[in-house]
């Protein structure tokens, strides 16, 4: 999985901590998501996309998963 979380965060001038607080998760979760080391739940993916004012498909790319 790859994400564009960092790119969308930059557009909105959000820190990892601000995004984490808004999504109700720890900052480390955002770090792992940005690094592609953690697959979010559907609920978390929707929450992050909503906060970043984008669609889930714009933020997350699951095409490289088996």
PDB file of N, CA, C and O in Angstrom:
ATOM      1  N   UNK A   1       0.843  -1.183   0.000  1.00  0.00           N
ATOM      2  CA  UNK A   1       0.000   0.000   0.000  1.00  0.00           C
ATOM      3  C   UNK A   1       0.882   1.238   0.000  1.00  0.00           C
ATOM      4  O   UNK A   1       1.883   1.292   0.698  1.00  0.00           O
ATOM      5  N   UNK A   2       0.501   2.186  -0.794  1.00  0.00           N
ATOM      6  CA  UNK A   2       1.153   3.491  -0.770  1.00  0.00           C
ATOM      7  C   UNK A   2       0.103   4.537  -0.439  1.00  0.00           C
ATOM      8  O   UNK A   2      -1.094   4.316  -0.657  1.00  0.00           O
ATOM      9  N   UNK A   3       0.565   5.638   0.105  1.00  0.00           N
ATOM     10  CA  UNK A   3      -0.364   6.707   0.446  1.00  0.00           C
ATOM     11  C   UNK A   3       0.169   8.050  -0.020  1.00  0.00           C
ATOM     12  O   UNK A   3       1.366   8.203  -0.278  1.00  0.00           O
ATOM     13  N   UNK A   4      -0.732   8.991  -0.102  1.00  0.00           N
ATOM     14  CA  UNK A   4      -0.377  10.374  -0.405  1.00  0.00           C
ATOM     15  C   UNK A   4      -0.736  11.265   0.788  1.00  0.00           C
ATOM     16  O   UNK A   4      -0.966  12.449   0.632  1.00  0.00           O
ATOM     17  N   UNK A   5      -0.745  10.666   1.979  1.00  0.00           N
ATOM     18  CA  UNK A   5      -1.120  11.415   3.181  1.00  0.00           C
ATOM     19  C   UNK A   5      -0.215  12.625   3.362  1.00  0.00           C
ATOM     20  O   UNK A   5      -0.692  13.739   3.601  1.00  0.00           O
ATOM     21  N   UNK A   6       1.083  12.420   3.245  1.00  0.00           N
ATOM     22  CA  UNK A   6       2.034  13.516   3.464  1.00  0.00           C
ATOM     23  C   UNK A   6       1.774  14.667   2.494  1.00  0.00           C
ATOM     24  O   UNK A   6       1.789  15.839   2.878  1.00  0.00           O
ATOM     25  N   UNK A   7       1.518  14.328   1.247  1.00  0.00           N
ATOM     26  CA  UNK A   7       1.231  15.344   0.222  1.00  0.00           C
ATOM     27  C   UNK A   7      -0.032  16.137   0.574  1.00  0.00           C
ATOM     28  O   UNK A   7      -0.038  17.367   0.520  1.00  0.00           O
ATOM     29  N   UNK A   8      -1.095  15.432   0.952  1.00  0.00           N
ATOM     30  CA  UNK A   8      -2.338  16.113   1.302  1.00  0.00           C
ATOM     31  C   UNK A   8      -2.198  16.909   2.596  1.00  0.00           C
ATOM     32  O   UNK A   8      -2.773  17.987   2.728  1.00  0.00           O
ATOM     33  N   UNK A   9      -1.434  16.386   3.549  1.00  0.00           N
ATOM     34  CA  UNK A   9      -1.186  17.127   4.797  1.00  0.00           C
ATOM     35  C   UNK A   9      -0.494  18.451   4.498  1.00  0.00           C
ATOM     36  O   UNK A   9      -0.836  19.485   5.055  1.00  0.00           O
ATOM     37  N   UNK A  10       0.500  18.397   3.601  1.00  0.00           N
ATOM     38  CA  UNK A  10       1.250  19.604   3.243  1.00  0.00           C
ATOM     39  C   UNK A  10       0.334  20.646   2.601  1.00  0.00           C
ATOM     40  O   UNK A  10       0.455  21.844   2.891  1.00  0.00           O
ATOM     41  N   UNK A  11      -0.569  20.204   1.756  1.00  0.00           N
ATOM     42  CA  UNK A  11      -1.511  21.129   1.115  1.00  0.00           C
ATOM     43  C   UNK A  11      -2.360  21.877   2.138  1.00  0.00           C
ATOM     44  O   UNK A  11      -2.710  23.042   1.943  1.00  0.00           O
ATOM     45  N   UNK A  12      -2.697  21.175   3.218  1.00  0.00           N
ATOM     46  CA  UNK A  12      -3.544  21.766   4.260  1.00  0.00           C
ATOM     47  C   UNK A  12      -2.730  22.315   5.435  1.00  0.00           C
ATOM     48  O   UNK A  12      -3.307  22.797   6.414  1.00  0.00           O
ATOM     49  N   UNK A  13      -1.401  22.241   5.320  1.00  0.00           N
ATOM     50  CA  UNK A  13      -0.508  22.716   6.371  1.00  0.00           C
ATOM     51  C   UNK A  13      -0.817  22.058   7.709  1.00  0.00           C
ATOM     52  O   UNK A  13      -0.904  22.719   8.741  1.00  0.00           O
ATOM     53  N   UNK A  14      -0.999  20.729   7.670  1.00  0.00           N
ATOM     54  CA  UNK A  14      -1.269  19.954   8.878  1.00  0.00           C
ATOM     55  C   UNK A  14      -0.021  19.175   9.285  1.00  0.00           C
ATOM     56  O   UNK A  14       0.661  18.610   8.430  1.00  0.00           O
ATOM     57  N   UNK A  15       0.252  19.125  10.572  1.00  0.00           N
ATOM     58  CA  UNK A  15       1.327  18.277  11.069  1.00  0.00           C
ATOM     59  C   UNK A  15       0.792  16.858  11.236  1.00  0.00           C
ATOM     60  O   UNK A  15      -0.430  16.635  11.232  1.00  0.00           O
ATOM     61  N   UNK A  16       1.699  15.921  11.421  1.00  0.00           N
ATOM     62  CA  UNK A  16       1.272  14.550  11.696  1.00  0.00           C
ATOM     63  C   UNK A  16       0.440  14.516  12.972  1.00  0.00           C
ATOM     64  O   UNK A  16      -0.566  13.809  13.040  1.00  0.00           O
ATOM     65  N   UNK A  17       0.849  15.277  13.979  1.00  0.00           N
ATOM     66  CA  UNK A  17       0.124  15.292  15.245  1.00  0.00           C
ATOM     67  C   UNK A  17      -1.277  15.864  15.079  1.00  0.00           C
ATOM     68  O   UNK A  17      -2.243  15.340  15.639  1.00  0.00           O
ATOM     69  N   UNK A  18      -1.413  16.923  14.298  1.00  0.00           N
ATOM     70  CA  UNK A  18      -2.738  17.522  14.080  1.00  0.00           C
ATOM     71  C   UNK A  18      -3.663  16.543  13.365  1.00  0.00           C
ATOM     72  O   UNK A  18      -4.837  16.426  13.716  1.00  0.00           O
ATOM     73  N   UNK A  19      -3.139  15.843  12.376  1.00  0.00           N
ATOM     74  CA  UNK A  19      -3.946  14.851  11.665  1.00  0.00           C
ATOM     75  C   UNK A  19      -4.323  13.714  12.607  1.00  0.00           C
ATOM     76  O   UNK A  19      -5.478  13.273  12.621  1.00  0.00           O
ATOM     77  N   UNK A  20      -3.356  13.261  13.386  1.00  0.00           N
ATOM     78  CA  UNK A  20      -3.619  12.180  14.336  1.00  0.00           C
ATOM     79  C   UNK A  20      -4.702  12.582  15.333  1.00  0.00           C
ATOM     80  O   UNK A  20      -5.625  11.807  15.599  1.00  0.00           O
ATOM     81  N   UNK A  21      -4.597  13.785  15.874  1.00  0.00           N
ATOM     82  CA  UNK A  21      -5.600  14.268  16.831  1.00  0.00           C
ATOM     83  C   UNK A  21      -6.982  14.317  16.192  1.00  0.00           C
ATOM     84  O   UNK A  21      -7.970  13.888  16.793  1.00  0.00           O
ATOM     85  N   UNK A  22      -7.061  14.820  14.968  1.00  0.00           N
ATOM     86  CA  UNK A  22      -8.347  14.925  14.276  1.00  0.00           C
ATOM     87  C   UNK A  22      -8.939  13.553  13.975  1.00  0.00           C
ATOM     88  O   UNK A  22     -10.162  13.375  13.999  1.00  0.00           O
ATOM     89  N   UNK A  23      -8.066  12.570  13.706  1.00  0.00           N
ATOM     90  CA  UNK A  23      -8.523  11.218  13.364  1.00  0.00           C
ATOM     91  C   UNK A  23      -8.703  10.334  14.598  1.00  0.00           C
ATOM     92  O   UNK A  23      -9.212   9.222  14.498  1.00  0.00           O
ATOM     93  N   UNK A  24      -8.245  10.815  15.745  1.00  0.00           N
ATOM     94  CA  UNK A  24      -8.389  10.042  16.974  1.00  0.00           C
ATOM     95  C   UNK A  24      -7.413   8.889  17.101  1.00  0.00           C
ATOM     96  O   UNK A  24      -7.739   7.852  17.677  1.00  0.00           O
ATOM     97  N   UNK A  25      -6.222   9.070  16.523  1.00  0.00           N
ATOM     98  CA  UNK A  25      -5.184   8.041  16.612  1.00  0.00           C
ATOM     99  C   UNK A  25      -3.892   8.669  17.120  1.00  0.00           C
ATOM    100  O   UNK A  25      -3.788   9.883  17.252  1.00  0.00           O
ATOM    101  N   UNK A  26      -2.896   7.825  17.371  1.00  0.00           N
ATOM    102  CA  UNK A  26      -1.590   8.330  17.801  1.00  0.00           C
ATOM    103  C   UNK A  26      -0.796   8.810  16.593  1.00  0.00           C
ATOM    104  O   UNK A  26      -0.993   8.333  15.471  1.00  0.00           O
ATOM    105  N   UNK A  27       0.135   9.720  16.835  1.00  0.00           N
ATOM    106  CA  UNK A  27       0.982  10.232  15.754  1.00  0.00           C
ATOM    107  C   UNK A  27       1.741   9.100  15.076  1.00  0.00           C
ATOM    108  O   UNK A  27       1.933   9.105  13.847  1.00  0.00           O
ATOM    109  N   UNK A  28       2.144   8.107  15.846  1.00  0.00           N
ATOM    110  CA  UNK A  28       2.882   6.977  15.291  1.00  0.00           C
ATOM    111  C   UNK A  28       2.068   6.240  14.229  1.00  0.00           C
ATOM    112  O   UNK A  28       2.630   5.717  13.262  1.00  0.00           O
ATOM    113  N   UNK A  29       0.764   6.214  14.400  1.00  0.00           N
ATOM    114  CA  UNK A  29      -0.099   5.578  13.400  1.00  0.00           C
ATOM    115  C   UNK A  29       0.009   6.311  12.075  1.00  0.00           C
ATOM    116  O   UNK A  29       0.108   5.682  11.010  1.00  0.00           O
ATOM    117  N   UNK A  30       0.019   7.632  12.121  1.00  0.00           N
ATOM    118  CA  UNK A  30       0.154   8.435  10.898  1.00  0.00           C
ATOM    119  C   UNK A  30       1.522   8.184  10.269  1.00  0.00           C
ATOM    120  O   UNK A  30       1.644   8.026   9.047  1.00  0.00           O
ATOM    121  N   UNK A  31       2.570   8.126  11.091  1.00  0.00           N
ATOM    122  CA  UNK A  31       3.921   7.837  10.591  1.00  0.00           C
ATOM    123  C   UNK A  31       3.932   6.500   9.856  1.00  0.00           C
ATOM    124  O   UNK A  31       4.422   6.399   8.722  1.00  0.00           O
ATOM    125  N   UNK A  32       3.383   5.462  10.479  1.00  0.00           N
ATOM    126  CA  UNK A  32       3.356   4.132   9.863  1.00  0.00           C
ATOM    127  C   UNK A  32       2.513   4.122   8.584  1.00  0.00           C
ATOM    128  O   UNK A  32       2.876   3.456   7.613  1.00  0.00           O
ATOM    129  N   UNK A  33       1.424   4.833   8.588  1.00  0.00           N
ATOM    130  CA  UNK A  33       0.598   4.920   7.379  1.00  0.00           C
ATOM    131  C   UNK A  33       1.374   5.587   6.251  1.00  0.00           C
ATOM    132  O   UNK A  33       1.365   5.113   5.111  1.00  0.00           O
ATOM    133  N   UNK A  34       2.038   6.693   6.558  1.00  0.00           N
ATOM    134  CA  UNK A  34       2.800   7.403   5.523  1.00  0.00           C
ATOM    135  C   UNK A  34       3.932   6.552   4.969  1.00  0.00           C
ATOM    136  O   UNK A  34       4.282   6.674   3.796  1.00  0.00           O
ATOM    137  N   UNK A  35       4.493   5.685   5.792  1.00  0.00           N
ATOM    138  CA  UNK A  35       5.585   4.809   5.362  1.00  0.00           C
ATOM    139  C   UNK A  35       5.089   3.527   4.703  1.00  0.00           C
ATOM    140  O   UNK A  35       5.886   2.723   4.228  1.00  0.00           O
ATOM    141  N   UNK A  36       3.774   3.333   4.675  1.00  0.00           N
ATOM    142  CA  UNK A  36       3.212   2.134   4.072  1.00  0.00           C
ATOM    143  C   UNK A  36       3.397   0.893   4.920  1.00  0.00           C
ATOM    144  O   UNK A  36       3.301  -0.226   4.421  1.00  0.00           O
ATOM    145  N   UNK A  37       3.641   1.074   6.208  1.00  0.00           N
ATOM    146  CA  UNK A  37       3.880  -0.052   7.111  1.00  0.00           C
ATOM    147  C   UNK A  37       2.626  -0.490   7.854  1.00  0.00           C
ATOM    148  O   UNK A  37       2.675  -1.423   8.644  1.00  0.00           O
ATOM    149  N   UNK A  38       1.522   0.186   7.624  1.00  0.00           N
ATOM    150  CA  UNK A  38       0.294  -0.110   8.352  1.00  0.00           C
ATOM    151  C   UNK A  38      -0.881   0.089   7.425  1.00  0.00           C
ATOM    152  O   UNK A  38      -0.988   1.116   6.746  1.00  0.00           O
ATOM    153  N   UNK A  39      -1.760  -0.881   7.354  1.00  0.00           N
ATOM    154  CA  UNK A  39      -2.984  -0.767   6.577  1.00  0.00           C
ATOM    155  C   UNK A  39      -4.101  -0.309   7.500  1.00  0.00           C
ATOM    156  O   UNK A  39      -4.399  -0.972   8.499  1.00  0.00           O
ATOM    157  N   UNK A  40      -4.743   0.799   7.163  1.00  0.00           N
ATOM    158  CA  UNK A  40      -5.793   1.318   8.039  1.00  0.00           C
ATOM    159  C   UNK A  40      -7.081   0.516   7.910  1.00  0.00           C
ATOM    160  O   UNK A  40      -7.326  -0.130   6.890  1.00  0.00           O
ATOM    161  N   UNK A  41      -7.879   0.588   8.952  1.00  0.00           N
ATOM    162  CA  UNK A  41      -9.224   0.045   8.852  1.00  0.00           C
ATOM    163  C   UNK A  41      -9.995   0.912   7.863  1.00  0.00           C
ATOM    164  O   UNK A  41      -9.588   2.039   7.549  1.00  0.00           O
ATOM    165  N   UNK A  42     -11.096   0.395   7.390  1.00  0.00           N
ATOM    166  CA  UNK A  42     -11.930   1.161   6.472  1.00  0.00           C
ATOM    167  C   UNK A  42     -12.400   2.456   7.121  1.00  0.00           C
ATOM    168  O   UNK A  42     -12.379   3.523   6.505  1.00  0.00           O
ATOM    169  N   UNK A  43     -12.777   2.361   8.382  1.00  0.00           N
ATOM    170  CA  UNK A  43     -13.235   3.542   9.118  1.00  0.00           C
ATOM    171  C   UNK A  43     -12.136   4.599   9.210  1.00  0.00           C
ATOM    172  O   UNK A  43     -12.376   5.781   8.974  1.00  0.00           O
ATOM    173  N   UNK A  44     -10.914   4.166   9.532  1.00  0.00           N
ATOM    174  CA  UNK A  44      -9.802   5.115   9.650  1.00  0.00           C
ATOM    175  C   UNK A  44      -9.454   5.712   8.288  1.00  0.00           C
ATOM    176  O   UNK A  44      -9.196   6.915   8.185  1.00  0.00           O
ATOM    177  N   UNK A  45      -9.462   4.898   7.256  1.00  0.00           N
ATOM    178  CA  UNK A  45      -9.170   5.400   5.904  1.00  0.00           C
ATOM    179  C   UNK A  45     -10.172   6.481   5.512  1.00  0.00           C
ATOM    180  O   UNK A  45      -9.791   7.536   4.976  1.00  0.00           O
ATOM    181  N   UNK A  46     -11.450   6.248   5.781  1.00  0.00           N
ATOM    182  CA  UNK A  46     -12.481   7.248   5.466  1.00  0.00           C
ATOM    183  C   UNK A  46     -12.294   8.503   6.302  1.00  0.00           C
ATOM    184  O   UNK A  46     -12.445   9.619   5.800  1.00  0.00           O
ATOM    185  N   UNK A  47     -11.973   8.328   7.560  1.00  0.00           N
ATOM    186  CA  UNK A  47     -11.774   9.468   8.449  1.00  0.00           C
ATOM    187  C   UNK A  47     -10.611  10.336   7.976  1.00  0.00           C
ATOM    188  O   UNK A  47     -10.734  11.564   7.887  1.00  0.00           O
ATOM    189  N   UNK A  48      -9.498   9.710   7.657  1.00  0.00           N
ATOM    190  CA  UNK A  48      -8.329  10.460   7.195  1.00  0.00           C
ATOM    191  C   UNK A  48      -8.624  11.164   5.877  1.00  0.00           C
ATOM    192  O   UNK A  48      -8.288  12.338   5.701  1.00  0.00           O
ATOM    193  N   UNK A  49      -9.256  10.464   4.956  1.00  0.00           N
ATOM    194  CA  UNK A  49      -9.598  11.077   3.670  1.00  0.00           C
ATOM    195  C   UNK A  49     -10.515  12.285   3.864  1.00  0.00           C
ATOM    196  O   UNK A  49     -10.314  13.333   3.238  1.00  0.00           O
ATOM    197  N   UNK A  50     -11.497  12.161   4.740  1.00  0.00           N
ATOM    198  CA  UNK A  50     -12.412  13.268   4.999  1.00  0.00           C
ATOM    199  C   UNK A  50     -11.649  14.470   5.567  1.00  0.00           C
ATOM    200  O   UNK A  50     -11.839  15.601   5.123  1.00  0.00           O
ATOM    201  N   UNK A  51     -10.778  14.214   6.529  1.00  0.00           N
ATOM    202  CA  UNK A  51      -9.991  15.285   7.138  1.00  0.00           C
ATOM    203  C   UNK A  51      -9.107  15.963   6.090  1.00  0.00           C
ATOM    204  O   UNK A  51      -8.940  17.187   6.096  1.00  0.00           O
ATOM    205  N   UNK A  52      -8.565  15.168   5.173  1.00  0.00           N
ATOM    206  CA  UNK A  52      -7.682  15.699   4.139  1.00  0.00           C
ATOM    207  C   UNK A  52      -8.444  16.238   2.934  1.00  0.00           C
ATOM    208  O   UNK A  52      -7.836  16.660   1.949  1.00  0.00           O
ATOM    209  N   UNK A  53      -9.782  16.210   3.020  1.00  0.00           N
ATOM    210  CA  UNK A  53     -10.656  16.741   1.961  1.00  0.00           C
ATOM    211  C   UNK A  53     -10.390  16.062   0.619  1.00  0.00           C
ATOM    212  O   UNK A  53     -10.235  16.703  -0.421  1.00  0.00           O
ATOM    213  N   UNK A  54     -10.322  14.739   0.685  1.00  0.00           N
ATOM    214  CA  UNK A  54     -10.057  13.946  -0.510  1.00  0.00           C
ATOM    215  C   UNK A  54     -10.844  12.645  -0.410  1.00  0.00           C
ATOM    216  O   UNK A  54     -11.444  12.347   0.615  1.00  0.00           O
ATOM    217  N   UNK A  55     -10.825  11.876  -1.489  1.00  0.00           N
ATOM    218  CA  UNK A  55     -11.465  10.567  -1.462  1.00  0.00           C
ATOM    219  C   UNK A  55     -10.463   9.533  -0.963  1.00  0.00           C
ATOM    220  O   UNK A  55      -9.246   9.751  -0.998  1.00  0.00           O
ATOM    221  N   UNK A  56     -10.964   8.411  -0.509  1.00  0.00           N
ATOM    222  CA  UNK A  56     -10.092   7.322  -0.058  1.00  0.00           C
ATOM    223  C   UNK A  56      -9.165   6.906  -1.192  1.00  0.00           C
ATOM    224  O   UNK A  56      -7.963   6.691  -0.985  1.00  0.00           O
ATOM    225  N   UNK A  57      -9.690   6.820  -2.407  1.00  0.00           N
ATOM    226  CA  UNK A  57      -8.883   6.410  -3.557  1.00  0.00           C
ATOM    227  C   UNK A  57      -7.777   7.408  -3.877  1.00  0.00           C
ATOM    228  O   UNK A  57      -6.734   7.020  -4.401  1.00  0.00           O
ATOM    229  N   UNK A  58      -8.001   8.675  -3.592  1.00  0.00           N
ATOM    230  CA  UNK A  58      -6.961   9.682  -3.831  1.00  0.00           C
ATOM    231  C   UNK A  58      -5.832   9.571  -2.806  1.00  0.00           C
ATOM    232  O   UNK A  58      -4.680   9.835  -3.121  1.00  0.00           O
ATOM    233  N   UNK A  59      -6.168   9.197  -1.592  1.00  0.00           N
ATOM    234  CA  UNK A  59      -5.192   9.168  -0.499  1.00  0.00           C
ATOM    235  C   UNK A  59      -4.464   7.826  -0.412  1.00  0.00           C
ATOM    236  O   UNK A  59      -3.268   7.781  -0.174  1.00  0.00           O
ATOM    237  N   UNK A  60      -5.189   6.730  -0.626  1.00  0.00           N
ATOM    238  CA  UNK A  60      -4.626   5.393  -0.455  1.00  0.00           C
ATOM    239  C   UNK A  60      -4.624   4.634  -1.767  1.00  0.00           C
ATOM    240  O   UNK A  60      -5.605   4.630  -2.489  1.00  0.00           O
ATOM    241  N   UNK A  61      -3.509   3.942  -2.052  1.00  0.00           N
ATOM    242  CA  UNK A  61      -3.408   3.102  -3.228  1.00  0.00           C
ATOM    243  C   UNK A  61      -3.117   1.677  -2.780  1.00  0.00           C
ATOM    244  O   UNK A  61      -2.013   1.372  -2.318  1.00  0.00           O
ATOM    245  N   UNK A  62      -4.114   0.836  -2.895  1.00  0.00           N
ATOM    246  CA  UNK A  62      -3.985  -0.553  -2.473  1.00  0.00           C
ATOM    247  C   UNK A  62      -3.662  -1.494  -3.636  1.00  0.00           C
ATOM    248  O   UNK A  62      -3.650  -2.701  -3.491  1.00  0.00           O
ATOM    249  N   UNK A  63      -3.365  -0.940  -4.810  1.00  0.00           N
ATOM    250  CA  UNK A  63      -3.199  -1.764  -6.007  1.00  0.00           C
ATOM    251  C   UNK A  63      -1.983  -2.682  -5.963  1.00  0.00           C
ATOM    252  O   UNK A  63      -1.945  -3.684  -6.658  1.00  0.00           O
ATOM    253  N   UNK A  64      -0.994  -2.376  -5.125  1.00  0.00           N
ATOM    254  CA  UNK A  64       0.194  -3.226  -5.086  1.00  0.00           C
ATOM    255  C   UNK A  64       0.081  -4.369  -4.073  1.00  0.00           C
ATOM    256  O   UNK A  64       1.013  -5.108  -3.860  1.00  0.00           O
ATOM    257  N   UNK A  65      -1.088  -4.519  -3.458  1.00  0.00           N
ATOM    258  CA  UNK A  65      -1.290  -5.600  -2.506  1.00  0.00           C
ATOM    259  C   UNK A  65      -1.728  -6.856  -3.230  1.00  0.00           C
ATOM    260  O   UNK A  65      -2.386  -6.819  -4.258  1.00  0.00           O
ATOM    261  N   UNK A  66      -1.354  -7.983  -2.665  1.00  0.00           N
ATOM    262  CA  UNK A  66      -1.730  -9.269  -3.280  1.00  0.00           C
ATOM    263  C   UNK A  66      -3.080  -9.716  -2.800  1.00  0.00           C
ATOM    264  O   UNK A  66      -3.516  -9.480  -1.761  1.00  0.00           O
TER     265      UNK A  66
END
